[in-house]
PDB file of C-alpha atoms in Angstrom:
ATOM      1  CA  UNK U   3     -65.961 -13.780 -19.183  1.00  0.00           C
ATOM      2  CA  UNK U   4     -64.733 -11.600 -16.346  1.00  0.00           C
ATOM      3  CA  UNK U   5     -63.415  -8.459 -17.259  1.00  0.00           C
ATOM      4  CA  UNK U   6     -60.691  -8.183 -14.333  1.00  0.00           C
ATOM      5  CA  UNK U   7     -58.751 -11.064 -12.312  1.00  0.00           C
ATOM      6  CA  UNK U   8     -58.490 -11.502  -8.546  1.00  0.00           C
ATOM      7  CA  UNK U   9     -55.050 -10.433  -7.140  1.00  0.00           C
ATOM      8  CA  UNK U  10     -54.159 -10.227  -4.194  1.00  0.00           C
ATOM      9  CA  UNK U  11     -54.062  -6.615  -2.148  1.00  0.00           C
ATOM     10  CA  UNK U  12     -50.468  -4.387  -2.448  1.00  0.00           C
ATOM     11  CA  UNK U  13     -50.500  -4.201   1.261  1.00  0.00           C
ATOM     12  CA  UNK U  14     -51.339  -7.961   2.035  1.00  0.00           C
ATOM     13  CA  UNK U  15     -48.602 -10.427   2.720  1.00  0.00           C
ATOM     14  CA  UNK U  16     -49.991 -12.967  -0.138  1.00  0.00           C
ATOM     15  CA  UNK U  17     -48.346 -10.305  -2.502  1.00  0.00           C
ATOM     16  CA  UNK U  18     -45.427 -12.079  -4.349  1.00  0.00           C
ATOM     17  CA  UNK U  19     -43.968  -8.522  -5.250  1.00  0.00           C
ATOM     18  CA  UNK U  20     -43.851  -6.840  -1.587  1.00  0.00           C
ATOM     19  CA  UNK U  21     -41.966  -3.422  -2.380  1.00  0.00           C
ATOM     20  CA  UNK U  22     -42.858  -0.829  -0.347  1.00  0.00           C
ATOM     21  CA  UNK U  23     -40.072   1.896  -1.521  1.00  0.00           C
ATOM     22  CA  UNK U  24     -42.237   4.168  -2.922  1.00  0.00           C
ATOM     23  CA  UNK U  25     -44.512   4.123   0.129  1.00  0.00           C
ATOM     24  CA  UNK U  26     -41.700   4.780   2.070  1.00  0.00           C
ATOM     25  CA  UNK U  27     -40.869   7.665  -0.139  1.00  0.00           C
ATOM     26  CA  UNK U  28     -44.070   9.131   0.282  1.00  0.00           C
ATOM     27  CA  UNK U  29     -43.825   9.106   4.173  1.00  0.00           C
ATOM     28  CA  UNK U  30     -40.193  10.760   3.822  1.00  0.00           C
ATOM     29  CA  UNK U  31     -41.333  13.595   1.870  1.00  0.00           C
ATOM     30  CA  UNK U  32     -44.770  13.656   3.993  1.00  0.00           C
ATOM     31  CA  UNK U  33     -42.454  13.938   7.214  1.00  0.00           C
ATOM     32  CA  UNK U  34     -40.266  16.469   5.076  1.00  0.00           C
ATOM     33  CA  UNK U  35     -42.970  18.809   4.203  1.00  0.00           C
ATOM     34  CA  UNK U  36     -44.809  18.326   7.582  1.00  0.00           C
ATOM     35  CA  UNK U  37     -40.921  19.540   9.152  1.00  0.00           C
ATOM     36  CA  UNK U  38     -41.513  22.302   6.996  1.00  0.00           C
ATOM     37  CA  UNK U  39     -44.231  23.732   7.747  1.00  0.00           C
ATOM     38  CA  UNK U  40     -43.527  23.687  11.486  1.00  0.00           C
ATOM     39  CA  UNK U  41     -40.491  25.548  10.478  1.00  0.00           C
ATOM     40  CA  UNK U  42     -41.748  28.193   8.075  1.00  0.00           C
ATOM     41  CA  UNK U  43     -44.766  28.818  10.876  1.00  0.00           C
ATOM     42  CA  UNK U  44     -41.782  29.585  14.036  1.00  0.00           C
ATOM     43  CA  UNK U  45     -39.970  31.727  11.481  1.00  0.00           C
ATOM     44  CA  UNK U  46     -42.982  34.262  10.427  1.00  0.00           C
ATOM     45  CA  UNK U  47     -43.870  33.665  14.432  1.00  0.00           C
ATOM     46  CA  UNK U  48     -40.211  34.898  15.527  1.00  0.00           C
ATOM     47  CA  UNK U  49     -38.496  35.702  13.268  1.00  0.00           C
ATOM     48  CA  UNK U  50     -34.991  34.973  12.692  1.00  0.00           C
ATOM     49  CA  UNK U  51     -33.540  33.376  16.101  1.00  0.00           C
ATOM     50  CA  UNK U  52     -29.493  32.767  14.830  1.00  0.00           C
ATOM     51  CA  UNK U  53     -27.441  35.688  13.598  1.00  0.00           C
ATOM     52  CA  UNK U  54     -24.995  35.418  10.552  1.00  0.00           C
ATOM     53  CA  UNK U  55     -22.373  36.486  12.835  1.00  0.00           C
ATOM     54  CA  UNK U  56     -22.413  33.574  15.510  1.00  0.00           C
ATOM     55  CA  UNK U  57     -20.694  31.300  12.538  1.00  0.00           C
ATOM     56  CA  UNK U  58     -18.136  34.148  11.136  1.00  0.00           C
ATOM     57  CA  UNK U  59     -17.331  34.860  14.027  1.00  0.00           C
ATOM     58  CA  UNK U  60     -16.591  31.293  14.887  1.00  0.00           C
ATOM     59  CA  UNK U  61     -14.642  30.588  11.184  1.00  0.00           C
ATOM     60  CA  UNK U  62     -12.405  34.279  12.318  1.00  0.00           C
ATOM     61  CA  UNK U  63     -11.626  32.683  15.671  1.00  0.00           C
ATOM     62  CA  UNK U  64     -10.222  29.322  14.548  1.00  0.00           C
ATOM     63  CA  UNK U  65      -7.296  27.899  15.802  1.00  0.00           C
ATOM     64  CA  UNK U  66      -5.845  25.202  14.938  1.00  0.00           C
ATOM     65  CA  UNK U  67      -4.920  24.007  18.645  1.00  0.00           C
ATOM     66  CA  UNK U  68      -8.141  24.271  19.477  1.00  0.00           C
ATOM     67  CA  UNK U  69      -9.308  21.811  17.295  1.00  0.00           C
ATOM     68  CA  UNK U  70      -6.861  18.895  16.782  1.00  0.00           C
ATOM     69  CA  UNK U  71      -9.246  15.875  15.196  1.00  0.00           C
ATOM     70  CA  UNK U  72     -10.319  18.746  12.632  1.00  0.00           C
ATOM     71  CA  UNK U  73      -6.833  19.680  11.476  1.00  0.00           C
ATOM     72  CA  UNK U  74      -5.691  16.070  11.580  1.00  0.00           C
ATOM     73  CA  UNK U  75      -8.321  14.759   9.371  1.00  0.00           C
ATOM     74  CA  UNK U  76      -8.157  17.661   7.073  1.00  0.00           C
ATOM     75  CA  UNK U  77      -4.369  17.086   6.953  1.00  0.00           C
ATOM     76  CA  UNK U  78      -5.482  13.459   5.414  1.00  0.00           C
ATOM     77  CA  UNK U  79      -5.925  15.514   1.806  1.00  0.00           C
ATOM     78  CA  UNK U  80      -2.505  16.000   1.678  1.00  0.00           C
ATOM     79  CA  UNK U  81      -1.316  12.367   1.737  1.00  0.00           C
ATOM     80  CA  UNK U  82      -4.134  11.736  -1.002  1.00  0.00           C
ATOM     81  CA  UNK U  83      -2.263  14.171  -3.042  1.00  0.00           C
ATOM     82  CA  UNK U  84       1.405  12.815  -2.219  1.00  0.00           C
ATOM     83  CA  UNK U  85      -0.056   9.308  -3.526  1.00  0.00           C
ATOM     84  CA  UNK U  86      -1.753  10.983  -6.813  1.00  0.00           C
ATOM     85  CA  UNK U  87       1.485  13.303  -7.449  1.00  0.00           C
ATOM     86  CA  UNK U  88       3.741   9.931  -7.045  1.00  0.00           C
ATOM     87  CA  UNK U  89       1.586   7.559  -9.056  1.00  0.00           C
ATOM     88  CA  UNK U  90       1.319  10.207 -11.852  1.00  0.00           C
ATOM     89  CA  UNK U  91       4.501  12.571 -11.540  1.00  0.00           C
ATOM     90  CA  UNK U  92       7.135   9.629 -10.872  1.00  0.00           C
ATOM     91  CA  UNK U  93       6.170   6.222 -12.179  1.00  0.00           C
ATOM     92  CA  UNK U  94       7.406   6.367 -15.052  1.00  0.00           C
ATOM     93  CA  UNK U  95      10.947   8.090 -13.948  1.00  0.00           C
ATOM     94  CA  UNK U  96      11.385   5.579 -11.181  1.00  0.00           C
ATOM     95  CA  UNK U  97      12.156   1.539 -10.813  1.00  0.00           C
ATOM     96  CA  UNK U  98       9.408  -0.141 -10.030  1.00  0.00           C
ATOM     97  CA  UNK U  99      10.486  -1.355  -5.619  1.00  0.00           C
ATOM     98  CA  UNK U 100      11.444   2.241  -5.437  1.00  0.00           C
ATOM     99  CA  UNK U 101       8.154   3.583  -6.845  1.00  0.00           C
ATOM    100  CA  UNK U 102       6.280   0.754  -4.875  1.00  0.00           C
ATOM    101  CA  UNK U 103       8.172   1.943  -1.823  1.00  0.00           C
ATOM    102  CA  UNK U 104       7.011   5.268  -1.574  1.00  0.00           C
ATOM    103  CA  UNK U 105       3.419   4.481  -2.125  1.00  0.00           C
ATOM    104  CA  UNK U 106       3.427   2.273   0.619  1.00  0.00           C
ATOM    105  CA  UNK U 107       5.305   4.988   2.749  1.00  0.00           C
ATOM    106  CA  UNK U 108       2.695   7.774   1.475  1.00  0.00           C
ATOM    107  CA  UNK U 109      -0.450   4.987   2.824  1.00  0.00           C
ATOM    108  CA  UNK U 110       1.266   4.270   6.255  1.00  0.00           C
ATOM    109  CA  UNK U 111       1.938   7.523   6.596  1.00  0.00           C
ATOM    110  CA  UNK U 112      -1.515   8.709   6.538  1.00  0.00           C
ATOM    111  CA  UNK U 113      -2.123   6.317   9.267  1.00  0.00           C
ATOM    112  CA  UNK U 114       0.646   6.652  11.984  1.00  0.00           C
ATOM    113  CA  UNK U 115       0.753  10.639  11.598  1.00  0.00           C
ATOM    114  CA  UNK U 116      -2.513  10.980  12.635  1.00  0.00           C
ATOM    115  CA  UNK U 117      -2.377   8.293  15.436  1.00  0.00           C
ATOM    116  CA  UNK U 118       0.436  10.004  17.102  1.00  0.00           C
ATOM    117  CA  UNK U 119      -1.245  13.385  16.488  1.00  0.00           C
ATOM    118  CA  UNK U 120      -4.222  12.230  18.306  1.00  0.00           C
ATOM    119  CA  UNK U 121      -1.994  10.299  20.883  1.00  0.00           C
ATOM    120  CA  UNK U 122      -0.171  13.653  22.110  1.00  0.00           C
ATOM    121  CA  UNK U 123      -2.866  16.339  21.090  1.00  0.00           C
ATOM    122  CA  UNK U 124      -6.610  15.008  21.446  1.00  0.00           C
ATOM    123  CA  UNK U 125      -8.326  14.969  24.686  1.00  0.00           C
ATOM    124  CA  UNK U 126     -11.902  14.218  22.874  1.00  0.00           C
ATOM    125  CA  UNK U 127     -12.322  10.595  22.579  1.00  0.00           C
ATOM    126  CA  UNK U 128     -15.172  10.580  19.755  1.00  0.00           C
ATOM    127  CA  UNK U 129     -13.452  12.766  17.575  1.00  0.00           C
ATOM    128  CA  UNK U 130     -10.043  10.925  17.854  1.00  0.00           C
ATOM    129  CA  UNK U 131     -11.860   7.725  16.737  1.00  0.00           C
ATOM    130  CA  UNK U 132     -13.861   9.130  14.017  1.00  0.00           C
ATOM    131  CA  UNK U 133     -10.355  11.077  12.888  1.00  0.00           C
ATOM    132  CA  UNK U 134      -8.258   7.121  13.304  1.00  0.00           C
ATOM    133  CA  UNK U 135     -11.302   5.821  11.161  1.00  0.00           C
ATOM    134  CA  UNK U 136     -10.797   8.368   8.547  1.00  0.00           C
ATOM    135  CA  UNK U 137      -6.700   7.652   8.951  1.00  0.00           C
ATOM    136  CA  UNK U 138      -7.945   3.945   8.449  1.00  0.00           C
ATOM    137  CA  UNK U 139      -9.990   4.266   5.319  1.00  0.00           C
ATOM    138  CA  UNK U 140      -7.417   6.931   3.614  1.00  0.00           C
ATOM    139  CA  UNK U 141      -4.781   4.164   4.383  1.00  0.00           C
ATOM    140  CA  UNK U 142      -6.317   1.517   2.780  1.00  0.00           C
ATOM    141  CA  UNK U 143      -7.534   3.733   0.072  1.00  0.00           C
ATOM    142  CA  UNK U 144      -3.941   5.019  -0.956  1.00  0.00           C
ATOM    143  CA  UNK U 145      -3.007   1.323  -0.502  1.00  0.00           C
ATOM    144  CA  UNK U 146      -5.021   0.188  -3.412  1.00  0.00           C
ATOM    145  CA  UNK U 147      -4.184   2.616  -5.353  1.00  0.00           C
ATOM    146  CA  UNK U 148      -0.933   2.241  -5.016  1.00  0.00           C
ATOM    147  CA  UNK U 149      -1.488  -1.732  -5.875  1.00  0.00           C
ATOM    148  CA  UNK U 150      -3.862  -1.411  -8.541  1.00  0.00           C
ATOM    149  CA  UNK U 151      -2.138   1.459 -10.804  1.00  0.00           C
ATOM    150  CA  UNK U 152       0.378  -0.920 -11.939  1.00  0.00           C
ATOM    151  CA  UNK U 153      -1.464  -3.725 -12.713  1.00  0.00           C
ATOM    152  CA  UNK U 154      -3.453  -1.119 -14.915  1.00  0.00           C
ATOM    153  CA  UNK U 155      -0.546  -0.070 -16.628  1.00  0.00           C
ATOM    154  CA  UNK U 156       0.620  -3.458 -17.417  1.00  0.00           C
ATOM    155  CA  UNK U 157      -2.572  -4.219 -18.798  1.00  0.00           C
ATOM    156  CA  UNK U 158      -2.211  -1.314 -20.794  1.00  0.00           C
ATOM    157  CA  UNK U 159       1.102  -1.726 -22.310  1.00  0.00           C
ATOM    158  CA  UNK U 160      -0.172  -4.948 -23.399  1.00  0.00           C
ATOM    159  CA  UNK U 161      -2.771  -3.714 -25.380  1.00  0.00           C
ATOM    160  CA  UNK U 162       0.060  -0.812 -26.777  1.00  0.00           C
ATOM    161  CA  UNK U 163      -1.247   1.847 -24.979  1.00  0.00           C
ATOM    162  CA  UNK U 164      -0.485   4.250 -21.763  1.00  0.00           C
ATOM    163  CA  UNK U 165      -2.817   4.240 -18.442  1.00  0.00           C
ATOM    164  CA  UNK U 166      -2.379   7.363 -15.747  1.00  0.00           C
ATOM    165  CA  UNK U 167      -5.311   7.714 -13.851  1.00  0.00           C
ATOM    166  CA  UNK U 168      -6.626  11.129 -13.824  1.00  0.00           C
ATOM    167  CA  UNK U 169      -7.340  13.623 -10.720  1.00  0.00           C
ATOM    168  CA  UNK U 170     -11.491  13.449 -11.175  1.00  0.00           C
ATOM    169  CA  UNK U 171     -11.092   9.233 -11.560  1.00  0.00           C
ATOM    170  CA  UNK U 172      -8.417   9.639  -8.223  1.00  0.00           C
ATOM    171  CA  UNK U 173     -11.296  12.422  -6.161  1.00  0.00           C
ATOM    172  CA  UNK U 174     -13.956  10.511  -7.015  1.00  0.00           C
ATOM    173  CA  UNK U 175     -12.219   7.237  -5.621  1.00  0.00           C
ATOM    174  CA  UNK U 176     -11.339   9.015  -2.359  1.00  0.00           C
ATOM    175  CA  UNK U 177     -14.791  10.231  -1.902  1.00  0.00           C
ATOM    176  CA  UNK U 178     -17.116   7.382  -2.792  1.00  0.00           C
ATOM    177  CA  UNK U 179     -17.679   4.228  -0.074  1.00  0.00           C
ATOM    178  CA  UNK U 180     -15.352   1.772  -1.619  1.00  0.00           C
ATOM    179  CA  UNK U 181     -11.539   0.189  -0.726  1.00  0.00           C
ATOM    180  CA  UNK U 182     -10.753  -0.904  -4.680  1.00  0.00           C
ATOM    181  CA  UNK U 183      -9.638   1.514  -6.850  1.00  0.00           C
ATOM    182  CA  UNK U 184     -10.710   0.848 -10.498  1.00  0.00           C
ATOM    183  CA  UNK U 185     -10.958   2.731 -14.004  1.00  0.00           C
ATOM    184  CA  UNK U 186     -14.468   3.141 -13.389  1.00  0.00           C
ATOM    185  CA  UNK U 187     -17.344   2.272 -10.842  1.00  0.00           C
ATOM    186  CA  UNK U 188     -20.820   1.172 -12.041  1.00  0.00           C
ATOM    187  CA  UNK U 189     -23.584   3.674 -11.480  1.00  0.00           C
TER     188      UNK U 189
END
């Protein structure tokens, strides 16, 4: 009667059950902590090396010109909220095509602004595609919603009740990696 079995070793590739997340965890935090060090050890050596006032200073200086891909892209936030305010604020007061209508204006909209924004003010090439793929995704993004919301309703009035999606459901759509707007996500 043996008291343990023969199994093959974690490491070994005769293992039926290779997972080596938490291994990799280990090395993350090893390589974290190692970081660390190396940084706490030039800090007590030198001290300080950037001044508070290199990024206030920068924030006090900005302009607006100066920086077209960043005020493009952050002007993307306000075509999320012209598709939350119409889906919540006017479908009910409006016929359906009409309602439909300016969704789909509000989603191509936050595509072809931008594009001509970065066609007549961006001489950086990287930041004008990273601001057309964040156009891109907020298109698409407002374009589901825009589908999905009455399909949701529907379903709702058939079960005698009222659907209107609220602003965290709405932010947390617009921030997570996903194209489908739903009631909820899994976790």
């Amino acid at each position: 009667l043996e008291a343990f079995e023969a199994r093959p070793s974690i490491l070994s590739s005769d293992n039926k059950e290779n997972n080596y997340r938490g291994f990799i965890n280990v090395c993350i935090i090893l390589l974290v902590l190692a970081k660390f060090e190396d940084m706490l050890r030039n800090a007590s050596k030198y001290g300080p090396l950037m001044k508070l006032s290199m990024f206030t200073g920068a924030l006090s200086d900005f302009d607006a010109a100066y920086w077209p891909n960043v005020t493009i892209a952050a002007s993307l936030s306000l075509f999320a909220a012209a598709g939350y305010l119409i889906e919540v604020g006017l479908s009910s007061a409006l016929p359906p095509t009409l309602h439909l209508t300016l969704q789909l204006t509000n989603a191509f909209s936050a595509f072809l602004l931008p594009a001509f924004g970065v066609w007549f003010y961006s001489n950086n090439p990287g930041g004008a595609t990273v601001t057309l793929l964040f156009a891109t995704v907020t298109m698409m993004k407002l374009w589901s919603f825009s589908v999905v919301c009455p399909s949701l309703r529907k379903q709702a009035a058939s079960k005698d009740q009222r659907y209107a999606p609220t602003i965290r459901h709405f932010v947390y759509f617009m921030l997570i990696p996903t194209m489908i707007y739903f009631k909820s996500y899994p976790q």
